[in-house]
Amino acid sequence: MADVLTYVLHYEGEFNKNSLGAVSEGAARAKEIGGECHAVVVGGDDLTDELCSSLGAYGATKVFRAKGSEGLAQPVVDVMAKVIDEHGQAYALFGGGLLGFEIGAGLAARKHAGVTMEVIAVKAEDGKLVAERPILQDSQISISRYKGDLGIIIGRINAFEARTVDGGSAEVVDVDVEYSAWSNQAEMVERGEQRGADVDIEGANILIAGGRGLGKPEGFELLEQLAGAFGGNSAVAATRAVVDAGWYPYAAQIGQTGKTVSPKLYLAAGISGAIQHKVGMQSSENIVAINKDAGAPIFEFSDLGVVGDLNKIVPKLIEAIKAKKGG
Ligand SMILES: Cc1cc2nc3c(=O)[nH]c(=O)nc-3n(C[C@H](O)[C@H](O)[C@H](O)COP(=O)(O)OP(=O)(O)OC[C@H]3O[C@@H](n4cnc5c(N)ncnc54)[C@H](O)[C@@H]3O)c2cc1C
């Protein structure tokens, strides 16, 4: 038996697109190795029979539903470990993102299983799954094969496309889980849309991009003030380093694994100018960079470079723009 278990995140009665992609991928690959795709969902009364069985439309044949705190890693690890112990799935496959990485690490430790993260493709080979992951700045592909009873495969965010299949409706199985003591130490107090998640950075004329040089998530408030001072069609964007750190939404990420932008003005604050960032913004009409390190690579492709501390320069820039606009 070579079944694949996925974890499906949900919010306000809808499944997450990244997770649905993992179900589709899990179903397609499981079929190739003679197995089925099963899904785990964790939550409260909002997980109705109808909602859970709708995962069948993406290829899941069984949905294991557990009552518990949604959006936290440890309870999900408890549920997945129990389902795997009882049903013996050979692979756990789910979408990346901060939660996915945390669950993957927790499950790997719990089950003493091999884990591969940032996977972009999964293939069937001799009745087993192998995971492909880019390395060395995406110039090479590394292939992971798994030993033991369980292999854990975590996709790069949105690496797998959500595809519907004909007439699928999954069987819903309730799972009674006794959560580990530490799993209940954290509590989900509130969930909501991240600030800036709806921003259209691809359509903006003026983009103020922030990086790790902002020092802390609150640094983005300064950049939002700057974008506000410019007014018009301006927006705030970010590097991958800061979106991975949870400082700003993924929707605002520029670069190789983010969005490609070409605004009239691109202003970088505290961004080093790594090649993976550059490929997403190099066609901007005017590039301005503020960086305290005169040797930062971003100055090599900037039209105007300002060497200095952004915490001193950006407030002065906001004042100057406001003064110029007469208020
Ligand atoms: C496969 C792969 C894909 C990737 N995809 C992307 C992608 O799509 N987009 C992306 O952005 N990155 C991507 N990266 C990551 C990329 O390699 C860099 O790590 C990232 O872009 C660095 O982000 P940063 O410039 O915010 O941080 P850092 O490189 O840490 O730079 C911070 C900069 O801030 C400056 N600074 C610090 N304090 C101040 C201050 N007070 N005032 C002014 N300047 C200051 C520093 O001098 C430094 O230059 C990818 C990496 C890999 C391996």
Short mmCIF file of C-alpha atoms and ligand atoms in Angstrom, two decimals:
data_model
loop_
_atom_site.label_atom_id
_atom_site.label_comp_id
_atom_site.label_asym_id
_atom_site.label_seq_id
_atom_site.Cartn_x
_atom_site.Cartn_y
_atom_site.Cartn_z
CA MET A 1 0.00 0.00 0.00
CA ALA A 2 1.40 3.37 -0.96
CA ASP A 3 -1.13 5.96 0.05
CA VAL A 4 -0.32 9.66 0.32
CA LEU A 5 -1.57 11.82 3.19
CA THR A 6 -1.98 15.58 2.73
CA TYR A 7 -2.88 18.30 5.21
CA VAL A 8 -5.44 20.85 4.05
CA LEU A 9 -5.58 24.29 5.62
CA HIS A 10 -8.88 26.15 5.62
CA TYR A 11 -10.13 29.61 6.55
CA GLU A 12 -13.70 30.89 6.72
CA GLY A 13 -15.20 27.86 5.02
CA GLU A 14 -12.74 27.73 2.15
CA PHE A 15 -9.75 25.51 1.55
CA ASN A 16 -6.41 27.13 0.88
CA LYS A 17 -5.29 27.06 -2.77
CA ASN A 18 -1.77 25.90 -1.89
CA SER A 19 -3.28 22.94 0.03
CA LEU A 20 -5.68 22.04 -2.79
CA GLY A 21 -2.67 21.91 -5.11
CA ALA A 22 -1.07 19.41 -2.74
CA VAL A 23 -4.22 17.25 -2.78
CA SER A 24 -4.22 17.24 -6.60
CA GLU A 25 -0.54 16.38 -6.71
CA GLY A 26 -0.92 13.72 -3.99
CA ALA A 27 -3.84 12.12 -5.85
CA ALA A 28 -2.05 12.06 -9.20
CA ARG A 29 1.17 10.61 -7.78
CA ALA A 30 -0.58 8.12 -5.44
CA LYS A 31 -2.41 6.69 -8.45
CA GLU A 32 0.90 6.09 -10.20
CA ILE A 33 2.19 4.00 -7.31
CA GLY A 34 -1.05 2.09 -6.75
CA GLY A 35 -2.32 4.10 -3.79
CA GLU A 36 -4.89 6.71 -2.84
CA CYS A 37 -4.71 10.28 -1.59
CA HIS A 38 -6.08 10.97 1.89
CA ALA A 39 -6.44 14.37 3.53
CA VAL A 40 -6.32 15.59 7.12
CA VAL A 41 -8.39 18.58 8.20
CA VAL A 42 -8.39 20.08 11.68
CA GLY A 43 -10.91 22.57 13.02
CA GLY A 44 -14.33 23.09 14.54
CA ASP A 45 -17.97 22.94 13.45
CA ASP A 46 -17.20 24.87 10.28
CA LEU A 47 -15.75 21.62 8.88
CA THR A 48 -19.08 20.28 7.64
CA ASP A 49 -19.47 16.89 5.93
CA GLU A 50 -20.21 18.69 2.70
CA LEU A 51 -17.09 20.85 2.86
CA CYS A 52 -14.83 17.91 3.76
CA SER A 53 -16.18 15.56 1.12
CA SER A 54 -15.71 18.29 -1.50
CA LEU A 55 -11.98 17.49 -1.35
CA GLY A 56 -12.93 14.48 -3.46
CA ALA A 57 -13.21 16.91 -6.36
CA TYR A 58 -9.41 17.33 -6.15
CA GLY A 59 -8.78 13.59 -5.96
CA ALA A 60 -8.88 12.77 -2.22
CA THR A 61 -10.69 9.51 -1.46
CA LYS A 62 -10.79 9.86 2.34
CA VAL A 63 -10.79 12.91 4.60
CA PHE A 64 -9.75 12.46 8.23
CA ARG A 65 -11.46 15.19 10.26
CA ALA A 66 -10.24 16.05 13.76
CA LYS A 67 -11.62 18.58 16.21
CA GLY A 68 -8.83 20.95 17.19
CA SER A 69 -7.13 24.28 16.81
CA GLU A 70 -6.68 25.14 13.11
CA GLY A 71 -3.67 27.07 11.87
CA LEU A 72 -1.20 25.78 14.52
CA ALA A 73 1.47 23.21 13.70
CA GLN A 74 1.61 20.94 16.76
CA PRO A 75 -2.05 19.80 16.80
CA VAL A 76 -1.75 18.96 13.09
CA VAL A 77 1.39 16.91 13.79
CA ASP A 78 -0.56 14.95 16.44
CA VAL A 79 -3.42 14.26 14.02
CA MET A 80 -1.20 13.30 11.08
CA ALA A 81 0.97 11.04 13.26
CA LYS A 82 -2.10 9.23 14.58
CA VAL A 83 -3.63 8.78 11.11
CA ILE A 84 -0.31 7.47 9.75
CA ASP A 85 0.08 5.08 12.69
CA GLU A 86 -3.40 3.67 12.11
CA HIS A 87 -3.58 3.70 8.31
CA GLY A 88 0.05 3.38 7.25
CA GLN A 89 0.28 6.02 4.51
CA ALA A 90 3.71 5.89 2.87
CA TYR A 91 4.05 9.61 2.15
CA ALA A 92 2.94 12.88 3.69
CA LEU A 93 2.79 15.61 1.07
CA PHE A 94 1.66 19.17 1.59
CA GLY A 95 2.12 22.76 0.47
CA GLY A 96 4.92 24.95 1.79
CA GLY A 97 4.64 28.21 3.69
CA LEU A 98 5.52 28.86 7.31
CA LEU A 99 2.89 26.48 8.71
CA GLY A 100 3.70 23.71 6.23
CA PHE A 101 7.42 23.87 7.04
CA GLU A 102 6.71 23.74 10.76
CA ILE A 103 4.36 20.76 10.42
CA GLY A 104 6.88 19.00 8.17
CA ALA A 105 9.67 19.44 10.70
CA GLY A 106 7.45 18.31 13.60
CA LEU A 107 6.21 15.23 11.75
CA ALA A 108 9.73 14.30 10.63
CA ALA A 109 10.93 14.41 14.24
CA ARG A 110 7.91 12.50 15.54
CA LYS A 111 8.04 9.72 12.94
CA HIS A 112 11.85 9.66 12.42
CA ALA A 113 11.13 10.23 8.74
CA GLY A 114 13.06 11.94 5.98
CA VAL A 115 11.76 15.31 4.88
CA THR A 116 12.38 17.42 1.76
CA MET A 117 11.23 21.02 1.66
CA GLU A 118 10.81 23.52 -1.21
CA VAL A 119 9.94 20.69 -3.59
CA ILE A 120 8.83 21.76 -7.09
CA ALA A 121 8.04 18.36 -8.63
CA VAL A 122 7.21 14.84 -7.46
CA LYS A 123 7.66 11.78 -9.63
CA ALA A 124 6.87 8.09 -9.38
CA GLU A 125 9.83 5.76 -9.85
CA ASP A 126 9.73 1.98 -9.34
CA GLY A 127 6.58 2.23 -7.22
CA LYS A 128 8.04 4.95 -4.97
CA LEU A 129 7.88 8.73 -4.93
CA VAL A 130 10.92 10.92 -5.47
CA ALA A 131 11.00 14.65 -4.79
CA GLU A 132 12.79 17.27 -6.88
CA ARG A 133 14.11 20.35 -5.22
CA PRO A 134 16.12 23.21 -6.76
CA ILE A 135 19.49 23.95 -5.18
CA LEU A 136 22.45 26.30 -5.79
CA GLN A 137 20.25 29.30 -6.59
CA ASP A 138 17.94 27.18 -8.74
CA SER A 139 20.75 26.22 -11.10
CA GLN A 140 20.60 22.49 -10.26
CA ILE A 141 17.93 20.01 -9.20
CA SER A 142 18.51 17.67 -6.28
CA ILE A 143 16.49 14.45 -6.15
CA SER A 144 15.39 12.97 -2.82
CA ARG A 145 14.50 9.32 -2.40
CA TYR A 146 13.14 8.02 0.87
CA LYS A 147 14.18 5.14 3.12
CA GLY A 148 11.91 3.75 5.81
CA ASP A 149 8.15 3.65 6.12
CA LEU A 150 7.39 7.33 5.61
CA GLY A 151 8.66 10.07 3.31
CA ILE A 152 7.67 13.70 3.87
CA ILE A 153 7.43 15.99 0.86
CA ILE A 154 6.77 19.71 1.30
CA GLY A 155 6.18 21.80 -1.80
CA ARG A 156 7.42 25.26 -2.52
CA ILE A 157 4.49 27.62 -2.02
CA ASN A 158 1.94 27.17 -4.83
CA ALA A 159 4.29 24.71 -6.59
CA PHE A 160 1.43 22.29 -7.21
CA GLU A 161 -1.55 23.25 -9.30
CA ALA A 162 -5.05 22.60 -7.93
CA ARG A 163 -6.88 20.46 -10.50
CA THR A 164 -10.37 19.04 -10.23
CA VAL A 165 -11.20 15.47 -11.23
CA ASP A 166 -14.50 14.04 -12.44
CA GLY A 167 -17.21 13.23 -9.95
CA GLY A 168 -15.05 12.93 -6.86
CA SER A 169 -16.56 12.90 -3.38
CA ALA A 170 -14.42 11.83 -0.46
CA GLU A 171 -15.46 9.66 2.48
CA VAL A 172 -15.31 11.64 5.75
CA VAL A 173 -13.80 9.82 8.75
CA ASP A 174 -13.84 11.43 12.20
CA VAL A 175 -10.63 11.00 14.18
CA ASP A 176 -10.53 11.25 17.94
CA VAL A 177 -7.12 12.59 18.90
CA GLU A 178 -5.61 12.95 22.32
CA TYR A 179 -3.38 15.98 21.83
CA SER A 180 0.11 16.06 23.35
CA ALA A 181 0.43 18.32 26.36
CA TRP A 182 2.62 20.77 24.44
CA SER A 183 0.19 20.95 21.53
CA ASN A 184 -2.27 22.88 23.64
CA GLN A 185 0.27 25.36 24.94
CA ALA A 186 -0.44 27.74 22.06
CA GLU A 187 -3.87 29.04 21.27
CA MET A 188 -5.13 30.67 18.09
CA VAL A 189 -6.44 33.99 19.32
CA GLU A 190 -7.34 35.58 16.03
CA ARG A 191 -6.92 34.94 12.33
CA GLY A 192 -7.25 37.50 9.59
CA GLU A 193 -5.94 38.78 6.32
CA GLN A 194 -2.38 40.02 6.45
CA ARG A 195 -1.85 43.74 6.04
CA GLY A 196 -1.18 44.47 2.39
CA ALA A 197 -2.27 41.02 1.15
CA ASP A 198 -4.61 42.58 -1.38
CA VAL A 199 -2.06 45.04 -2.75
CA ASP A 200 -1.52 44.95 -6.50
CA ILE A 201 2.25 45.44 -6.72
CA GLU A 202 2.31 44.48 -10.39
CA GLY A 203 0.00 47.35 -11.32
CA ALA A 204 1.61 50.08 -9.18
CA ASN A 205 3.48 53.02 -10.76
CA ILE A 206 5.52 53.68 -7.63
CA LEU A 207 6.81 50.80 -5.54
CA ILE A 208 8.48 51.21 -2.17
CA ALA A 209 10.20 47.92 -1.41
CA GLY A 210 11.50 46.94 2.01
CA GLY A 211 14.06 44.35 3.07
CA ARG A 212 15.75 42.97 6.14
CA GLY A 213 17.46 46.31 6.68
CA LEU A 214 14.14 47.56 8.10
CA GLY A 215 15.16 45.65 11.22
CA LYS A 216 11.65 44.67 12.33
CA PRO A 217 8.13 44.17 10.92
CA GLU A 218 7.07 47.61 12.16
CA GLY A 219 9.61 49.09 9.73
CA PHE A 220 6.99 48.57 7.02
CA GLU A 221 4.79 51.20 8.67
CA LEU A 222 7.41 53.77 7.70
CA LEU A 223 7.34 52.55 4.10
CA GLU A 224 3.53 52.65 4.06
CA GLN A 225 3.78 56.30 5.19
CA LEU A 226 6.20 56.97 2.34
CA ALA A 227 3.88 55.30 -0.19
CA GLY A 228 1.01 57.35 1.27
CA ALA A 229 3.04 60.56 0.87
CA PHE A 230 3.68 59.76 -2.80
CA GLY A 231 -0.05 59.00 -3.15
CA GLY A 232 -1.50 58.01 -6.51
CA ASN A 233 -0.85 54.51 -7.69
CA SER A 234 1.84 53.60 -5.16
CA ALA A 235 2.27 50.42 -3.13
CA VAL A 236 4.64 48.69 -0.72
CA ALA A 237 6.54 45.54 -1.73
CA ALA A 238 9.10 43.27 -0.05
CA THR A 239 11.98 40.83 -0.42
CA ARG A 240 11.62 37.14 0.20
CA ALA A 241 13.76 37.36 3.34
CA VAL A 242 11.14 39.49 5.05
CA VAL A 243 8.04 37.70 3.77
CA ASP A 244 9.56 34.40 4.91
CA ALA A 245 10.09 36.01 8.31
CA GLY A 246 6.39 36.93 8.38
CA TRP A 247 7.05 40.69 8.32
CA TYR A 248 4.94 41.27 5.22
CA PRO A 249 2.55 39.20 3.07
CA TYR A 250 3.76 36.83 0.36
CA ALA A 251 1.53 38.69 -2.10
CA ALA A 252 3.99 41.60 -1.90
CA GLN A 253 7.14 39.60 -2.70
CA ILE A 254 9.22 40.67 -5.68
CA GLY A 255 11.64 38.29 -7.37
CA GLN A 256 12.34 34.88 -8.82
CA THR A 257 9.85 33.13 -6.55
CA GLY A 258 7.64 36.19 -6.22
CA LYS A 259 6.28 38.73 -8.69
CA THR A 260 7.92 40.55 -11.57
CA VAL A 261 7.34 44.29 -11.51
CA SER A 262 8.27 47.24 -13.73
CA PRO A 263 7.01 50.44 -12.08
CA LYS A 264 8.03 53.95 -13.09
CA LEU A 265 9.81 54.29 -9.74
CA TYR A 266 11.16 51.43 -7.63
CA LEU A 267 12.62 52.55 -4.30
CA ALA A 268 14.49 49.94 -2.23
CA ALA A 269 14.98 50.50 1.49
CA GLY A 270 17.31 48.08 3.29
CA ILE A 271 17.57 45.61 0.40
CA SER A 272 20.92 44.07 -0.55
CA GLY A 273 20.01 43.37 -4.20
CA ALA A 274 20.42 39.59 -4.40
CA ILE A 275 20.14 38.13 -7.91
CA GLN A 276 16.82 36.43 -7.05
CA HIS A 277 15.38 39.83 -6.09
CA LYS A 278 16.93 41.66 -9.03
CA VAL A 279 15.30 39.40 -11.65
CA GLY A 280 11.90 40.56 -10.43
CA MET A 281 12.50 44.34 -10.58
CA GLN A 282 15.36 45.06 -12.98
CA SER A 283 13.05 46.39 -15.71
CA SER A 284 11.76 49.21 -13.46
CA GLU A 285 12.10 52.60 -15.17
CA ASN A 286 13.94 54.35 -12.31
CA ILE A 287 15.67 52.45 -9.52
CA VAL A 288 16.53 54.23 -6.28
CA ALA A 289 18.21 52.42 -3.38
CA ILE A 290 18.84 53.39 0.22
CA ASN A 291 21.39 51.17 1.94
CA LYS A 292 23.88 51.83 4.70
CA ASP A 293 26.49 49.62 3.02
CA ALA A 294 28.15 51.41 0.10
CA GLY A 295 29.25 48.01 -1.24
CA ALA A 296 25.71 46.57 -1.41
CA PRO A 297 25.08 44.88 -4.80
CA ILE A 298 21.87 46.87 -5.33
CA PHE A 299 23.93 50.00 -6.07
CA GLU A 300 25.37 48.24 -9.13
CA PHE A 301 22.00 48.47 -10.89
CA SER A 302 20.49 51.59 -9.30
CA ASP A 303 19.97 54.90 -11.11
CA LEU A 304 20.34 56.72 -7.80
CA GLY A 305 21.97 55.33 -4.68
CA VAL A 306 21.75 56.84 -1.21
CA VAL A 307 24.26 55.50 1.31
CA GLY A 308 22.91 55.88 4.81
CA ASP A 309 20.52 54.73 7.51
CA LEU A 310 16.99 54.35 6.15
CA ASN A 311 15.56 55.23 9.57
CA LYS A 312 17.00 58.71 9.15
CA ILE A 313 16.52 59.11 5.40
CA VAL A 314 12.95 57.82 4.90
CA PRO A 315 11.31 60.18 7.47
CA LYS A 316 13.14 63.12 5.84
CA LEU A 317 11.94 61.97 2.43
CA ILE A 318 8.34 61.78 3.68
CA GLU A 319 8.65 65.34 5.07
CA ALA A 320 10.17 66.60 1.82
CA ILE A 321 7.44 65.03 -0.34
CA LYS A 322 4.72 66.44 1.91
CA ALA A 323 6.34 69.89 1.84
CA LYS A 324 6.61 69.75 -1.95
CA LYS A 325 2.93 68.83 -2.19
CA GLY A 326 2.09 71.68 0.17
CA GLY A 327 0.94 69.77 3.19
C1 LIG B 1 15.85 29.63 -4.67
C2 LIG B 1 15.80 31.01 -4.10
C3 LIG B 1 14.80 31.85 -4.52
C4 LIG B 1 14.72 33.15 -3.99
N1 LIG B 1 13.74 33.99 -4.39
C5 LIG B 1 13.74 35.26 -3.98
C6 LIG B 1 12.76 36.19 -4.44
O1 LIG B 1 11.87 35.86 -5.20
N2 LIG B 1 12.81 37.45 -3.97
C7 LIG B 1 13.77 37.88 -3.08
O2 LIG B 1 13.74 39.05 -2.70
N3 LIG B 1 14.70 37.02 -2.61
C8 LIG B 1 14.70 35.72 -3.04
N4 LIG B 1 15.61 34.87 -2.53
C9 LIG B 1 16.46 35.31 -1.39
C10 LIG B 1 17.65 36.15 -1.83
O3 LIG B 1 18.74 35.30 -2.16
C11 LIG B 1 18.08 37.07 -0.66
O4 LIG B 1 18.37 36.29 0.47
C12 LIG B 1 17.05 38.11 -0.27
O5 LIG B 1 16.59 38.80 -1.42
C13 LIG B 1 17.70 39.10 0.70
O6 LIG B 1 16.70 39.93 1.20
P1 LIG B 1 17.09 41.35 1.80
O7 LIG B 1 17.74 42.19 0.75
O8 LIG B 1 15.83 41.86 2.44
O9 LIG B 1 18.06 41.01 3.01
P2 LIG B 1 19.64 41.10 3.15
O10 LIG B 1 20.34 40.41 2.03
O11 LIG B 1 19.94 40.67 4.54
O12 LIG B 1 19.96 42.66 3.01
C14 LIG B 1 19.62 43.63 3.94
C15 LIG B 1 20.28 44.91 3.51
O13 LIG B 1 19.86 45.97 4.36
C16 LIG B 1 20.96 46.84 4.59
N5 LIG B 1 20.68 47.56 5.83
C17 LIG B 1 20.69 47.06 7.10
N6 LIG B 1 20.31 48.02 7.98
C18 LIG B 1 20.07 49.14 7.26
C19 LIG B 1 19.65 50.45 7.60
N7 LIG B 1 19.37 50.81 8.87
N8 LIG B 1 19.52 51.37 6.61
C20 LIG B 1 19.78 51.04 5.31
N9 LIG B 1 20.17 49.78 4.92
C21 LIG B 1 20.31 48.85 5.88
C22 LIG B 1 22.17 45.93 4.64
O14 LIG B 1 23.36 46.66 4.33
C23 LIG B 1 21.82 44.89 3.59
O15 LIG B 1 22.37 45.22 2.32
C24 LIG B 1 15.69 33.59 -3.03
C25 LIG B 1 16.71 32.72 -2.64
C26 LIG B 1 16.76 31.45 -3.17
C27 LIG B 1 17.87 30.54 -2.75
#
